[in-house]
Coordinates of C-alpha atoms in Angstrom, one line a residue:
M1 CA 32.5 14.8 -33.5
N2 CA 35.1 13.0 -31.2
Q3 CA 35.9 15.8 -28.9
R4 CA 36.7 14.6 -25.3
T5 CA 34.2 15.9 -22.7
V6 CA 34.2 15.7 -18.9
L7 CA 31.2 14.5 -16.9
P8 CA 31.4 15.9 -13.4
F9 CA 30.1 14.1 -10.4
V10 CA 27.7 16.5 -8.5
N11 CA 25.7 15.7 -5.3
P12 CA 22.3 17.3 -6.0
A13 CA 21.5 17.7 -2.2
T14 CA 24.6 19.9 -1.6
G15 CA 26.0 20.9 -4.9
E16 CA 29.2 19.4 -4.1
H17 CA 31.5 18.2 -7.0
F18 CA 33.0 15.0 -5.7
G19 CA 34.7 13.7 -8.9
R20 CA 34.7 13.5 -12.6
L21 CA 35.4 11.3 -15.6
E22 CA 36.2 11.7 -19.3
A23 CA 33.2 10.9 -21.6
T24 CA 33.6 8.2 -24.2
T25 CA 34.1 9.7 -27.7
L26 CA 31.8 8.7 -30.5
A27 CA 34.5 6.8 -32.3
E28 CA 35.4 4.8 -29.0
A29 CA 31.6 4.0 -28.5
E30 CA 31.5 2.5 -32.0
A31 CA 34.7 0.6 -31.4
V32 CA 33.4 -0.9 -28.1
V33 CA 30.4 -2.3 -29.8
R34 CA 32.7 -3.9 -32.5
E35 CA 34.9 -5.3 -29.6
M36 CA 31.8 -6.9 -28.0
H37 CA 30.9 -8.4 -31.3
A38 CA 34.4 -10.0 -31.5
A39 CA 34.0 -11.3 -27.9
F40 CA 30.5 -12.7 -28.4
P41 CA 31.5 -16.2 -29.7
A42 CA 33.8 -17.1 -26.7
W43 CA 31.2 -16.1 -24.2
S44 CA 28.1 -17.7 -26.0
R45 CA 30.0 -21.0 -26.3
K46 CA 30.3 -21.2 -22.5
P47 CA 27.9 -23.6 -21.0
I48 CA 25.0 -22.0 -19.0
A49 CA 26.3 -23.6 -15.7
E50 CA 29.8 -21.9 -16.3
R51 CA 28.1 -18.5 -17.0
V52 CA 26.0 -18.9 -13.8
A53 CA 29.0 -19.5 -11.8
I54 CA 30.8 -16.5 -13.2
L55 CA 27.8 -14.4 -12.5
R56 CA 27.8 -15.6 -8.9
E57 CA 31.2 -14.3 -8.6
F58 CA 29.8 -10.9 -9.5
Q59 CA 27.0 -11.3 -7.0
R60 CA 29.6 -11.9 -4.3
A61 CA 31.4 -8.7 -5.5
L62 CA 28.2 -6.7 -5.2
I63 CA 27.5 -7.8 -1.6
D64 CA 31.1 -7.4 -0.6
A65 CA 30.9 -3.7 -2.0
R66 CA 27.5 -2.9 -0.6
D67 CA 28.7 0.0 1.7
E68 CA 30.8 1.5 -1.2
I69 CA 27.9 1.3 -3.6
S70 CA 25.3 2.8 -1.4
A71 CA 27.6 5.6 -0.4
V72 CA 28.3 6.5 -4.2
I73 CA 24.4 6.3 -5.0
T74 CA 23.7 8.6 -2.1
Q75 CA 26.2 11.0 -3.3
D76 CA 25.3 10.7 -6.9
T77 CA 21.4 11.0 -6.5
G78 CA 20.9 12.6 -3.1
K79 CA 18.6 9.8 -2.0
P80 CA 18.7 8.5 1.6
R81 CA 21.5 6.0 2.3
Q82 CA 18.7 3.4 3.2
D83 CA 17.1 3.7 -0.2
A84 CA 20.5 3.3 -1.8
L85 CA 20.9 0.1 0.1
I86 CA 17.5 -1.0 -1.0
E87 CA 19.0 -0.7 -4.6
V88 CA 21.7 -3.1 -3.7
F89 CA 19.3 -5.5 -2.0
V90 CA 16.9 -5.5 -5.0
T91 CA 19.8 -5.8 -7.5
V92 CA 21.2 -8.8 -5.6
D93 CA 17.9 -10.4 -5.2
M94 CA 17.1 -10.2 -8.9
L95 CA 20.5 -11.5 -9.8
N96 CA 20.2 -14.4 -7.5
D97 CA 16.7 -15.2 -9.0
T98 CA 17.9 -15.0 -12.5
C99 CA 20.9 -17.2 -11.9
R100 CA 18.7 -19.8 -10.0
H101 CA 16.2 -20.1 -13.0
A102 CA 18.6 -19.7 -15.8
A103 CA 19.1 -23.2 -16.8
A104 CA 15.3 -23.9 -16.9
W105 CA 14.5 -20.7 -18.6
L106 CA 17.2 -21.3 -21.3
G107 CA 16.8 -24.9 -21.7
R108 CA 15.7 -26.7 -24.9
E109 CA 11.9 -27.2 -24.8
R110 CA 9.9 -29.7 -26.5
V111 CA 6.8 -28.3 -28.4
S112 CA 3.8 -29.9 -30.2
Q113 CA 4.7 -31.3 -33.7
G114 CA 1.3 -30.5 -35.0
L115 CA 0.6 -32.3 -38.2
Y116 CA 4.1 -33.6 -38.4
L117 CA 3.1 -36.8 -36.7
F118 CA 6.5 -38.6 -37.0
K119 CA 8.6 -35.8 -36.1
R120 CA 9.9 -34.3 -32.9
C121 CA 10.1 -30.4 -32.5
Y122 CA 11.9 -28.2 -30.0
V123 CA 12.5 -24.6 -29.4
E124 CA 16.0 -23.5 -28.5
R125 CA 16.9 -20.1 -27.0
R126 CA 19.9 -18.6 -28.8
P127 CA 21.7 -15.3 -27.7
Y128 CA 21.2 -12.2 -30.0
G129 CA 24.9 -11.3 -29.9
V130 CA 25.7 -7.8 -28.6
V131 CA 22.9 -6.2 -26.3
A132 CA 23.1 -2.5 -25.6
V133 CA 21.6 -1.6 -22.2
I134 CA 20.7 2.0 -21.8
T135 CA 19.7 3.0 -18.2
P136 CA 18.2 6.0 -16.3
W137 CA 19.3 8.0 -13.5
N138 CA 16.6 7.4 -10.9
Y139 CA 17.8 3.9 -9.9
P140 CA 21.3 3.9 -11.4
L141 CA 22.1 0.5 -10.0
A142 CA 18.7 -1.5 -9.9
M143 CA 17.7 -0.4 -13.3
C144 CA 21.1 -1.1 -14.7
V145 CA 22.5 -4.4 -13.5
P146 CA 19.5 -6.8 -13.8
P147 CA 19.2 -6.4 -17.4
M148 CA 22.8 -6.7 -18.0
I149 CA 22.8 -10.0 -16.0
A150 CA 19.9 -11.4 -17.9
A151 CA 21.6 -10.7 -21.3
L152 CA 24.9 -12.1 -20.0
L153 CA 23.2 -15.3 -18.7
A154 CA 21.6 -15.9 -22.1
G155 CA 25.0 -15.8 -23.7
N156 CA 25.2 -12.2 -25.0
T157 CA 27.9 -9.6 -24.5
V158 CA 26.9 -6.3 -23.3
V159 CA 27.5 -2.7 -23.8
L160 CA 26.1 -0.4 -21.1
K161 CA 25.4 3.3 -21.5
P162 CA 24.4 4.6 -18.0
S163 CA 22.8 8.1 -17.5
E164 CA 25.3 11.0 -17.6
V165 CA 23.2 12.5 -14.7
T166 CA 24.5 9.8 -12.4
A167 CA 27.9 9.3 -14.0
A168 CA 29.5 8.4 -10.7
T169 CA 27.4 5.3 -10.3
G170 CA 28.0 4.3 -14.0
A171 CA 31.8 4.5 -13.3
L172 CA 31.3 2.3 -10.1
V173 CA 29.2 -0.3 -12.1
E174 CA 32.2 -0.5 -14.6
R175 CA 34.6 -0.9 -11.7
L176 CA 32.5 -3.7 -10.2
F177 CA 32.5 -5.8 -13.5
K178 CA 36.2 -5.3 -13.7
R179 CA 36.7 -7.1 -10.4
V180 CA 35.5 -10.4 -11.8
P181 CA 38.2 -11.2 -14.3
A182 CA 36.2 -14.1 -16.0
L183 CA 33.3 -11.7 -16.8
A184 CA 35.3 -8.5 -17.5
P185 CA 36.2 -9.2 -21.2
Y186 CA 32.3 -9.4 -22.1
V187 CA 31.2 -6.1 -20.6
R188 CA 32.0 -2.7 -21.8
V189 CA 30.7 0.7 -20.4
V190 CA 30.4 3.8 -22.3
H191 CA 30.0 7.3 -20.7
G192 CA 28.3 10.4 -22.0
D193 CA 25.2 12.0 -23.1
G194 CA 22.6 11.1 -25.7
S195 CA 25.1 11.4 -28.4
V196 CA 27.2 8.6 -27.1
G197 CA 24.1 6.4 -26.7
A198 CA 23.1 7.2 -30.4
A199 CA 26.6 6.2 -31.5
V200 CA 26.1 2.8 -29.7
V201 CA 22.6 2.3 -31.3
N202 CA 24.0 3.2 -34.8
A203 CA 27.0 0.9 -34.5
P204 CA 24.7 -1.3 -34.3
P205 CA 24.3 -3.8 -31.5
D206 CA 22.0 -6.8 -32.0
Y207 CA 19.5 -5.9 -29.4
I208 CA 18.7 -2.7 -27.4
F209 CA 17.2 -2.8 -23.9
L210 CA 16.2 0.8 -22.9
T211 CA 14.8 2.1 -19.6
G212 CA 14.1 5.9 -19.7
A213 CA 11.9 8.7 -20.8
T214 CA 9.2 8.3 -23.5
S215 CA 10.9 11.1 -25.5
T216 CA 14.1 9.0 -25.3
G217 CA 12.4 5.9 -26.3
R218 CA 11.0 7.6 -29.4
K219 CA 14.4 8.7 -30.5
I220 CA 16.1 5.3 -30.0
M221 CA 13.3 3.4 -31.6
R222 CA 13.6 5.6 -34.9
A223 CA 17.3 5.0 -34.8
A224 CA 16.9 1.4 -34.2
A225 CA 14.4 1.0 -37.1
E226 CA 17.2 2.1 -39.5
H227 CA 19.0 -1.1 -38.6
V228 CA 15.9 -3.2 -38.0
T229 CA 17.4 -3.8 -34.4
P230 CA 15.0 -5.4 -32.0
I231 CA 14.3 -3.3 -29.0
T232 CA 12.6 -3.6 -25.6
C233 CA 11.6 -0.2 -24.0
E234 CA 10.4 0.6 -20.5
L235 CA 9.3 4.2 -20.6
G236 CA 7.3 6.7 -18.6
G237 CA 4.2 6.2 -16.4
K238 CA 1.4 8.1 -15.0
D239 CA 0.1 5.4 -12.5
A240 CA -3.4 5.7 -11.2
M241 CA -4.3 4.7 -7.7
I242 CA -8.1 3.8 -7.3
V243 CA -9.5 3.8 -3.5
L244 CA -12.7 2.1 -3.6
A245 CA -15.6 2.8 -1.0
D246 CA -14.8 -0.7 0.7
A247 CA -11.1 0.0 1.1
D248 CA -9.2 0.2 4.4
V249 CA -8.7 3.9 4.1
T250 CA -5.9 4.2 6.8
A251 CA -3.8 1.7 4.8
A252 CA -4.6 3.3 1.5
A253 CA -3.4 6.8 2.8
E254 CA -0.3 5.4 4.4
W255 CA 0.8 3.2 1.6
G256 CA -0.5 5.7 -1.2
V257 CA 1.9 8.2 0.3
W258 CA 4.7 5.7 0.2
G259 CA 4.0 5.0 -3.4
A260 CA 3.9 8.6 -4.3
F261 CA 6.9 9.8 -2.3
F262 CA 9.4 7.0 -2.3
N263 CA 12.6 8.1 -4.0
A264 CA 11.1 11.6 -4.1
G265 CA 8.5 10.4 -6.6
Q266 CA 11.3 9.6 -9.1
T267 CA 9.8 6.2 -10.0
C268 CA 8.2 5.1 -13.2
M269 CA 5.6 3.2 -11.1
S270 CA 5.0 6.0 -8.7
V271 CA 1.5 6.8 -7.6
E272 CA 0.9 9.8 -9.8
R273 CA -2.8 10.4 -9.6
V274 CA -5.3 9.2 -7.2
Y275 CA -9.1 8.7 -7.6
V276 CA -10.9 8.3 -4.3
A277 CA -14.7 7.2 -3.7
T278 CA -16.7 10.2 -2.5
S279 CA -17.8 8.3 0.7
V280 CA -14.1 7.9 1.9
Y281 CA -12.6 10.9 0.3
D282 CA -12.2 13.2 3.1
D283 CA -10.9 10.4 5.4
F284 CA -8.3 9.6 2.7
V285 CA -7.2 13.2 2.2
A286 CA -6.9 13.8 5.9
G287 CA -4.8 10.5 6.1
A288 CA -2.5 11.3 3.2
V289 CA -1.9 14.9 4.5
A290 CA -0.9 13.6 8.0
A291 CA 1.3 10.9 6.5
A292 CA 3.1 13.3 3.9
E293 CA 3.7 15.8 6.7
R294 CA 5.3 13.2 8.9
L295 CA 8.1 12.6 6.2
Q296 CA 11.4 14.1 7.0
V297 CA 13.0 15.8 3.9
G298 CA 16.8 16.1 3.9
H299 CA 20.3 14.7 3.1
D300 CA 23.0 13.0 5.1
L301 CA 25.5 10.3 4.0
S302 CA 25.1 8.4 7.3
T303 CA 23.3 5.1 7.3
E304 CA 21.6 6.4 10.5
A305 CA 20.1 9.5 8.9
P306 CA 16.6 10.2 9.7
Y307 CA 15.4 11.3 6.3
Q308 CA 12.9 9.5 4.2
V309 CA 12.8 11.9 1.1
G310 CA 15.9 13.3 -0.6
P311 CA 16.2 16.0 -3.3
L312 CA 15.2 15.8 -7.0
T313 CA 18.3 14.3 -8.8
S314 CA 17.9 16.3 -12.0
P315 CA 17.4 20.1 -12.1
A316 CA 15.3 19.4 -15.4
Q317 CA 13.1 17.2 -13.3
L318 CA 12.6 19.9 -10.6
E319 CA 11.4 22.4 -13.3
V320 CA 8.9 19.9 -14.5
V321 CA 7.5 19.4 -11.0
E322 CA 7.2 23.2 -10.2
R323 CA 5.6 23.8 -13.7
H324 CA 2.9 20.9 -13.0
V325 CA 2.1 22.3 -9.5
A326 CA 1.9 25.9 -10.7
D327 CA -0.5 24.8 -13.7
A328 CA -2.7 23.0 -11.2
V329 CA -2.9 25.8 -8.8
A330 CA -3.5 28.3 -11.6
R331 CA -6.6 26.2 -12.7
G332 CA -8.0 25.9 -9.3
A333 CA -6.3 23.0 -7.3
R334 CA -5.3 23.6 -3.7
V335 CA -2.0 22.6 -2.1
V336 CA -3.0 20.9 1.2
A337 CA 0.5 19.7 2.0
G338 CA 3.9 20.5 0.9
G339 CA 4.3 22.7 -2.3
R340 CA 7.6 24.2 -1.1
R341 CA 11.0 24.1 -2.8
T342 CA 14.3 24.5 -0.9
G343 CA 17.3 24.2 -3.2
M344 CA 16.8 20.7 -5.1
F345 CA 14.4 19.5 -2.4
Y346 CA 10.6 19.7 -3.0
A347 CA 8.4 18.9 0.0
P348 CA 6.0 15.9 -0.4
T349 CA 3.0 17.6 -1.8
V350 CA -0.8 16.7 -1.9
L351 CA -3.1 18.5 -4.3
V352 CA -6.9 18.4 -4.2
D353 CA -9.6 20.0 -6.4
V354 CA -7.7 18.6 -9.4
T355 CA -9.2 18.1 -12.9
H356 CA -8.1 16.1 -15.8
E357 CA -7.3 19.3 -17.7
M358 CA -4.3 19.9 -15.5
L359 CA -0.9 18.9 -16.6
V360 CA -0.4 17.1 -13.2
M361 CA -3.0 14.7 -14.3
R362 CA -2.0 14.4 -17.9
E363 CA 1.9 14.3 -18.0
E364 CA 4.4 12.4 -16.2
T365 CA 5.5 14.5 -13.1
F366 CA 8.2 12.1 -11.8
G367 CA 8.4 14.0 -8.5
P368 CA 6.9 14.2 -5.0
V369 CA 3.4 15.3 -6.0
M370 CA 0.2 13.4 -5.2
P371 CA -2.9 14.9 -6.9
V372 CA -6.1 13.5 -5.4
M373 CA -9.4 13.5 -7.2
R374 CA -13.1 12.7 -5.8
V375 CA -15.0 10.3 -8.0
A376 CA -18.7 9.7 -7.8
S377 CA -18.6 6.1 -8.9
E378 CA -16.4 3.1 -9.6
A379 CA -17.3 3.4 -13.4
E380 CA -15.9 7.1 -13.3
A381 CA -12.7 5.9 -11.5
I382 CA -12.0 3.3 -14.1
R383 CA -12.8 5.9 -16.9
L384 CA -10.6 8.5 -15.6
A385 CA -7.8 6.1 -14.8
N386 CA -7.9 4.8 -18.5
D387 CA -8.0 8.4 -19.8
S388 CA -4.2 8.5 -20.2
P389 CA -1.6 7.9 -23.0
Y390 CA 0.3 5.9 -20.3
G391 CA -0.3 2.4 -19.2
L392 CA 2.7 1.0 -17.0
S393 CA 0.9 0.1 -13.8
A394 CA -1.9 1.1 -11.4
S395 CA -3.2 0.0 -8.1
V396 CA -6.5 -0.8 -6.6
W397 CA -7.5 -0.6 -2.9
S398 CA -10.4 -2.6 -1.5
R399 CA -11.0 -5.0 1.4
D400 CA -12.6 -7.3 -1.0
V401 CA -9.9 -9.0 -3.4
A402 CA -12.5 -10.2 -5.9
H403 CA -13.9 -6.7 -6.0
A404 CA -10.5 -5.2 -6.6
E405 CA -9.6 -7.7 -9.3
A406 CA -12.9 -7.0 -11.1
V407 CA -11.8 -3.3 -11.2
A408 CA -8.3 -4.1 -12.1
R409 CA -9.2 -6.2 -15.1
Q410 CA -10.8 -3.1 -16.6
L411 CA -7.7 -1.0 -16.4
H412 CA -5.6 -0.6 -19.4
T413 CA -2.2 -1.2 -17.8
G414 CA 0.6 -3.6 -18.0
S415 CA 0.3 -4.5 -14.4
A416 CA -2.2 -3.8 -11.5
I417 CA -1.4 -4.1 -7.9
I418 CA -4.1 -5.1 -5.4

């Protein structure tokens, strides 16, 4: 089907419709990939130094537009204006870092010749061609621009498919790239739902970079396999936080609450389950409840707004949060902070008396919920943390770095924060 649909811009905090755009048709999405294939030779032939200089122009465009960007993100996601500005800062910092190291990372590297004693051997990095970047709604700038920049610096052209949930930010990113005439011919943005993303994947591109839900990853990996297209996925998480008996409990409670409720818990590396040693459990729960109840929930477009927690961005995600909390309570958990919904807002929630049979300990919640579980030993904490199909990240709290590292090494995660 190539029927034209419309994507509305809706502020989840207020329900206000503040704009719209026409979605890309499936035929147009396929044509965009072909266009970027045609543009690839010209971009890939440019020296790295020239590509860096062009991307530095884009960096300046981002900085100049910081107020415009943060205002759109706040309207599009409902998150506090300060959090939207953090997205801008993180994006600019990552762009700066990638530009600074691009020449070294992409340069020719001499490697061992092995048994070829009279030969010299090198590795050269070559661009794939067209990179499709498919991005989520929770950080519609910070999860979108950095992979595009990395692909472009390496000499690839890019097709971006931003989330239709935050279509206004996707449209803004498209406008920002168009503000750099030397870069604009090598980037295209397609707008729409999963069918548009599928059209891009099946066009096909030469590489796919996906950040999104695990269910989306499965679908795209199956489609990519049909064309043997290489793919990198960053999917869901159920990050475990372990608080050891020798931890600074006050700091663990304060920063654990930050990790659980920043961006209303809509972060793949949010603290989603907490295991606390029995000897410090009561103090930790008291500290976490106090910290959670100090957070102000609300929405205001002003940069001076006092709110730390905004709404859930997606109605579907709010349903998940409510289902997980209801399931936990039905199975014996107690709500000791929060647990209340007002429109699209869900109060920062702390649960105790949780067990591993509950959905809130098994499935990704992706919302402002912190379930806390008492553990009798370090070994039990490690076992429970590893009892999950997810393995994105985790955190370990201890005053003894060597002790924390010894625990972290036993966790089956891609990263561990001490």
